[in-house]
């Protein structure tokens, strides 16, 4: 199975039942994706290819072979057959231009070009949406360190965390947001997350011995999964990392007032637990 995945250059990230219009019977199909979670091939239960596509770098379809209809495109996107645009939950995306049709709802926090897709780097990044809203992360950091650190240093952490959020959205980086890849065990996801946090905390001052700003930037990145593991969209009822499905980003909060990870979703219990862990992490690093 591992060699098959490697040969296909894809990961099996989703399977779903589709209704056949001729037989009215359910049939099972498997979606195979590239390293970012973009569907490339679909097979049936007999391992026959029933759908295959080639894209230009920004997602425009150049060739498609299909016996069935499959409208999923970049992670979180669905193609509208009439317009040719890709519905991306909060905005519409034009794959022929490689740009969004609407400005970024979070404004300049997403970058200076508010219509750009993943800052012009579609081979390595995706705009799948997710995680606590930027304001929620900022609120947690502010509450933990207000009165303990100068506001300038707190702001460095906030900005660093936002950039980290944007730059670590590939499926194999799910542990950096306290989630797990498709098919990954809970134990492996927790191990990767905790190793990422602990190893990097112990090396902050070693890596940047004379640069306080760089130390704080790195700290803002490291504690991102510390906050995410308390998000209602990232943990199950037992507190374990949920499985990330890049084809289903709904419930997450790329902006305030949308989804289930906004400031209003920070309960006093979550706030206090995150504060305790953030301060413990800070004391461990510095």
C-alpha positions as a Python dict, from the first residue, in 0.01 Angstrom:
ca = {
    (1, 'X'): (0, 0, 0),
    (2, 'X'): (281, 239, 83),
    (3, 'X'): (452, 181, -251),
    (4, 'X'): (121, 226, -428),
    (5, 'X'): (72, 564, -265),
    (6, 'X'): (424, 670, -350),
    (7, 'X'): (382, 563, -710),
    (8, 'X'): (58, 755, -738),
    (9, 'X'): (216, 1060, -571),
    (10, 'X'): (-104, 1084, -376),
    (11, 'X'): (-264, 1017, -45),
    (12, 'X'): (-601, 860, 3),
    (13, 'X'): (-780, 1129, 198),
    (14, 'X'): (-1146, 1064, 144),
    (15, 'X'): (-1395, 810, 34),
    (16, 'X'): (-1764, 862, -6),
    (17, 'X'): (-2079, 696, -134),
    (18, 'X'): (-2233, 832, -453),
    (19, 'X'): (-2575, 752, -590),
    (20, 'X'): (-2586, 604, -939),
    (21, 'X'): (-2860, 758, -1151),
    (22, 'X'): (-2907, 436, -1348),
    (23, 'X'): (-2909, 173, -1076),
    (24, 'X'): (-3020, 382, -776),
    (25, 'X'): (-2763, 186, -576),
    (26, 'X'): (-2481, 325, -368),
    (27, 'X'): (-2131, 286, -504),
    (28, 'X'): (-1808, 352, -317),
    (29, 'X'): (-1537, 569, -470),
    (30, 'X'): (-1194, 669, -341),
    (31, 'X'): (-1034, 1010, -391),
    (32, 'X'): (-653, 1018, -428),
    (33, 'X'): (-486, 1353, -370),
    (34, 'X'): (-149, 1519, -410),
    (35, 'X'): (65, 1632, -114),
    (36, 'X'): (-160, 1932, -47),
    (37, 'X'): (-489, 1745, -52),
    (38, 'X'): (-601, 1841, -404),
    (39, 'X'): (-801, 1558, -570),
    (40, 'X'): (-615, 1411, -868),
    (41, 'X'): (-763, 1064, -925),
    (42, 'X'): (-1080, 881, -827),
    (43, 'X'): (-1114, 503, -833),
    (44, 'X'): (-1400, 262, -774),
    (45, 'X'): (-1407, -48, -556),
    (46, 'X'): (-1252, -252, -836),
    (47, 'X'): (-958, -6, -849),
    (48, 'X'): (-1066, 124, -1190),
    (49, 'X'): (-997, 492, -1258),
    (50, 'X'): (-1330, 668, -1302),
    (51, 'X'): (-1204, 1027, -1283),
    (52, 'X'): (-865, 1189, -1342),
    (53, 'X'): (-754, 1548, -1387),
    (54, 'X'): (-451, 1762, -1469),
    (55, 'X'): (-422, 2120, -1344),
    (56, 'X'): (-215, 2425, -1418),
    (57, 'X'): (-29, 2550, -1106),
    (58, 'X'): (-313, 2780, -995),
    (59, 'X'): (-580, 2515, -1035),
    (60, 'X'): (-716, 2565, -1385),
    (61, 'X'): (-821, 2229, -1531),
    (62, 'X'): (-637, 2152, -1855),
    (63, 'X'): (-748, 1792, -1904),
    (64, 'X'): (-1008, 1579, -1736),
    (65, 'X'): (-1115, 1219, -1786),
    (66, 'X'): (-1435, 1127, -1615),
    (67, 'X'): (-1711, 873, -1604),
    (68, 'X'): (-1869, 1049, -1308),
    (69, 'X'): (-1892, 1408, -1191),
    (70, 'X'): (-1645, 1525, -926),
    (71, 'X'): (-1640, 1896, -844),
    (72, 'X'): (-1381, 1918, -562),
    (73, 'X'): (-1070, 2117, -654),
    (74, 'X'): (-808, 2279, -426),
    (75, 'X'): (-871, 2190, -58),
    (76, 'X'): (-1194, 2356, 50),
    (77, 'X'): (-1298, 2446, -307),
    (78, 'X'): (-1587, 2326, -522),
    (79, 'X'): (-1620, 2406, -892),
    (80, 'X'): (-1933, 2582, -1010),
    (81, 'X'): (-1999, 2433, -1353),
    (82, 'X'): (-2189, 2735, -1487),
    (83, 'X'): (-1940, 3008, -1396),
    (84, 'X'): (-1619, 2804, -1392),
    (85, 'X'): (-1529, 2964, -1059),
    (86, 'X'): (-1439, 2766, -748),
    (87, 'X'): (-1654, 2821, -441),
    (88, 'X'): (-1412, 2857, -149),
    (89, 'X'): (-1663, 2892, 136),
    (90, 'X'): (-1601, 3259, 215),
    (91, 'X'): (-1497, 3372, -135),
    (92, 'X'): (-1502, 3266, -499),
    (93, 'X'): (-1178, 3178, -674),
    (94, 'X'): (-1098, 3222, -1046),
    (95, 'X'): (-848, 2948, -1144),
    (96, 'X'): (-775, 3111, -1480),
    (97, 'X'): (-649, 3423, -1301),
    (98, 'X'): (-516, 3252, -989),
    (99, 'X'): (-696, 3513, -779),
    (100, 'X'): (-1003, 3553, -564),
    (101, 'X'): (-1297, 3755, -692),
    (102, 'X'): (-1354, 3917, -353),
    (103, 'X'): (-1112, 4087, -118),
    (104, 'X'): (-985, 3894, 184),
    (105, 'X'): (-1246, 3925, 463),
    (106, 'X'): (-970, 3954, 725),
    (107, 'X'): (-824, 4255, 541),
    (108, 'X'): (-451, 4319, 535),
    (109, 'X'): (-392, 4058, 805),
    (110, 'X'): (-386, 3804, 522),
    (111, 'X'): (-125, 3998, 322),
    (112, 'X'): (-97, 4319, 121),
    (113, 'X'): (-264, 4168, -187),
    (114, 'X'): (-612, 4092, -58),
    (115, 'X'): (-712, 3905, -376),
    (116, 'X'): (-406, 3678, -395),
    (117, 'X'): (-422, 3301, -352),
    (118, 'X'): (-164, 3167, -101),
    (119, 'X'): (70, 3457, -180),
    (120, 'X'): (146, 3316, -525),
    (121, 'X'): (275, 2979, -401),
    (122, 'X'): (10, 2717, -493),
    (123, 'X'): (260, 2431, -520),
    (124, 'X'): (343, 2444, -151),
    (125, 'X'): (51, 2611, 23),
    (126, 'X'): (-328, 2597, 39),
    (127, 'X'): (-598, 2828, 166),
    (128, 'X'): (-807, 2567, 339),
    (129, 'X'): (-930, 2789, 627),
    (130, 'X'): (-929, 2669, 983),
    (131, 'X'): (-805, 2704, 1339),
    (132, 'X'): (-908, 2956, 1601),
    (133, 'X'): (-988, 3287, 1436),
    (134, 'X'): (-688, 3526, 1432),
    (135, 'X'): (-867, 3742, 1688),
    (136, 'X'): (-924, 3443, 1917),
    (137, 'X'): (-553, 3352, 1910),
    (138, 'X'): (-465, 3716, 1978),
    (139, 'X'): (-709, 3724, 2269),
    (140, 'X'): (-558, 3414, 2429),
    (141, 'X'): (-203, 3548, 2397),
    (142, 'X'): (-304, 3889, 2529),
    (143, 'X'): (-481, 3744, 2832),
    (144, 'X'): (-188, 3519, 2920),
    (145, 'X'): (90, 3775, 2897),
    (146, 'X'): (-71, 4112, 2965),
    (147, 'X'): (105, 4266, 3265),
    (148, 'X'): (381, 4008, 3240),
    (149, 'X'): (549, 4127, 2919),
    (150, 'X'): (565, 4462, 2737),
    (151, 'X'): (285, 4509, 2484),
    (152, 'X'): (538, 4531, 2202),
    (153, 'X'): (661, 4178, 2280),
    (154, 'X'): (305, 4045, 2302),
    (155, 'X'): (231, 4194, 1960),
    (156, 'X'): (537, 4020, 1813),
    (157, 'X'): (397, 3686, 1929),
    (158, 'X'): (55, 3762, 1781),
    (159, 'X'): (192, 3858, 1442),
    (160, 'X'): (423, 3556, 1433),
    (161, 'X'): (135, 3324, 1515),
    (162, 'X'): (-76, 3462, 1231),
    (163, 'X'): (205, 3409, 981),
    (164, 'X'): (263, 3058, 1111),
    (165, 'X'): (-107, 2986, 1067),
    (166, 'X'): (-94, 3083, 699),
    (167, 'X'): (230, 2904, 621),
    (168, 'X'): (160, 2563, 774),
    (169, 'X'): (-157, 2440, 610),
    (170, 'X'): (-39, 2132, 421),
    (171, 'X'): (-195, 1804, 532),
    (172, 'X'): (136, 1675, 671),
    (173, 'X'): (152, 1979, 900),
    (174, 'X'): (-176, 1900, 1076),
    (175, 'X'): (9, 1826, 1402),
    (176, 'X'): (123, 2190, 1408),
    (177, 'X'): (-243, 2274, 1465),
    (178, 'X'): (-307, 1987, 1706),
    (179, 'X'): (-489, 1779, 1445),
    (180, 'X'): (-404, 1458, 1263),
    (181, 'X'): (-378, 1353, 902),
    (182, 'X'): (-620, 1118, 734),
    (183, 'X'): (-547, 769, 866),
    (184, 'X'): (-297, 887, 1128),
    (185, 'X'): (-335, 748, 1477),
    (186, 'X'): (-418, 972, 1770),
    (187, 'X'): (-97, 862, 1941),
    (188, 'X'): (123, 960, 1646),
    (189, 'X'): (-45, 1300, 1609),
    (190, 'X'): (2, 1378, 1978),
    (191, 'X'): (362, 1259, 1969),
    (192, 'X'): (445, 1481, 1670),
    (193, 'X'): (269, 1781, 1824),
    (194, 'X'): (438, 1747, 2163),
    (195, 'X'): (778, 1682, 2009),
    (196, 'X'): (741, 1993, 1792),
    (197, 'X'): (655, 2201, 2098),
    (198, 'X'): (909, 2062, 2343),
    (199, 'X'): (1209, 2036, 2110),
    (200, 'X'): (1165, 2389, 1981),
    (201, 'X'): (1101, 2542, 2322),
    (202, 'X'): (1430, 2403, 2448),
    (203, 'X'): (1619, 2551, 2153),
    (204, 'X'): (1481, 2905, 2134),
    (205, 'X'): (1761, 3075, 2324),
    (206, 'X'): (2023, 2850, 2165),
    (207, 'X'): (1906, 2934, 1815),
    (208, 'X'): (1874, 3308, 1878),
    (209, 'X'): (2109, 3380, 2171),
    (210, 'X'): (2123, 3758, 2127),
    (211, 'X'): (1799, 3842, 1947),
    (212, 'X'): (1497, 3885, 2170),
    (213, 'X'): (1262, 3965, 1880),
    (214, 'X'): (1349, 3645, 1694),
    (215, 'X'): (1309, 3446, 2013),
    (216, 'X'): (959, 3587, 2058),
    (217, 'X'): (869, 3525, 1693),
    (218, 'X'): (971, 3163, 1728),
    (219, 'X'): (783, 3132, 2055),
    (220, 'X'): (468, 3265, 1887),
    (221, 'X'): (495, 2984, 1633),
    (222, 'X'): (569, 2708, 1882),
    (223, 'X'): (271, 2779, 2106),
    (224, 'X'): (23, 2787, 1820),
    (225, 'X'): (-69, 2418, 1867),
    (226, 'X'): (-83, 2475, 2243),
    (227, 'X'): (-381, 2700, 2179),
    (228, 'X'): (-525, 2495, 1895),
    (229, 'X'): (-553, 2180, 2104),
    (230, 'X'): (-828, 2349, 2305),
    (231, 'X'): (-1026, 2453, 1998),
    (232, 'X'): (-1370, 2288, 1973),
    (233, 'X'): (-1298, 2212, 1607),
    (234, 'X'): (-963, 2046, 1678),
    (235, 'X'): (-1038, 1813, 1968),
    (236, 'X'): (-1294, 1538, 2012),
    (237, 'X'): (-1504, 1477, 2322),
    (238, 'X'): (-1207, 1300, 2480),
    (239, 'X'): (-970, 1589, 2414),
    (240, 'X'): (-782, 1406, 2137),
    (241, 'X'): (-683, 1560, 1801),
    (242, 'X'): (-955, 1539, 1539),
    (243, 'X'): (-875, 1416, 1191),
    (244, 'X'): (-830, 1702, 944),
    (245, 'X'): (-1028, 1669, 623),
    (246, 'X'): (-909, 1935, 374),
    (247, 'X'): (-1219, 1871, 166),
    (248, 'X'): (-1445, 1977, 453),
    (249, 'X'): (-1323, 2298, 623),
    (250, 'X'): (-1660, 2400, 763),
    (251, 'X'): (-1684, 2495, 1130),
    (252, 'X'): (-1341, 2658, 1137),
    (253, 'X'): (-1294, 3033, 1178),
    (254, 'X'): (-1061, 3216, 938),
    (255, 'X'): (-1228, 3536, 1055),
    (256, 'X'): (-1423, 3648, 1358),
    (257, 'X'): (-1802, 3588, 1370),
    (258, 'X'): (-1779, 3280, 1143),
    (259, 'X'): (-1746, 2918, 1251),
    (260, 'X'): (-1699, 2772, 1597),
    (261, 'X'): (-1355, 2904, 1691),
    (262, 'X'): (-1419, 3271, 1756),
    (263, 'X'): (-1362, 3480, 2068),
    (264, 'X'): (-1713, 3393, 2191),
    (265, 'X'): (-1615, 3024, 2185),
    (266, 'X'): (-1337, 3081, 2438),
    (267, 'X'): (-1492, 2964, 2762),
    (268, 'X'): (-1343, 3066, 3099),
    (269, 'X'): (-1219, 2709, 3141),
    (270, 'X'): (-1045, 2711, 2801),
    (271, 'X'): (-900, 3055, 2868),
    (272, 'X'): (-756, 2948, 3204),
    (273, 'X'): (-611, 2621, 3071),
    (274, 'X'): (-450, 2792, 2773),
    (275, 'X'): (-311, 3068, 2995),
    (276, 'X'): (-153, 2813, 3228),
    (277, 'X'): (9, 2625, 2939),
    (278, 'X'): (129, 2941, 2765),
    (279, 'X'): (298, 3068, 3080),
    (280, 'X'): (450, 2725, 3149),
    (281, 'X'): (582, 2718, 2793),
    (282, 'X'): (729, 3066, 2830),
    (283, 'X'): (903, 2977, 3156),
    (284, 'X'): (1037, 2660, 2996),
    (285, 'X'): (1183, 2852, 2703),
    (286, 'X'): (1320, 3157, 2884),
}
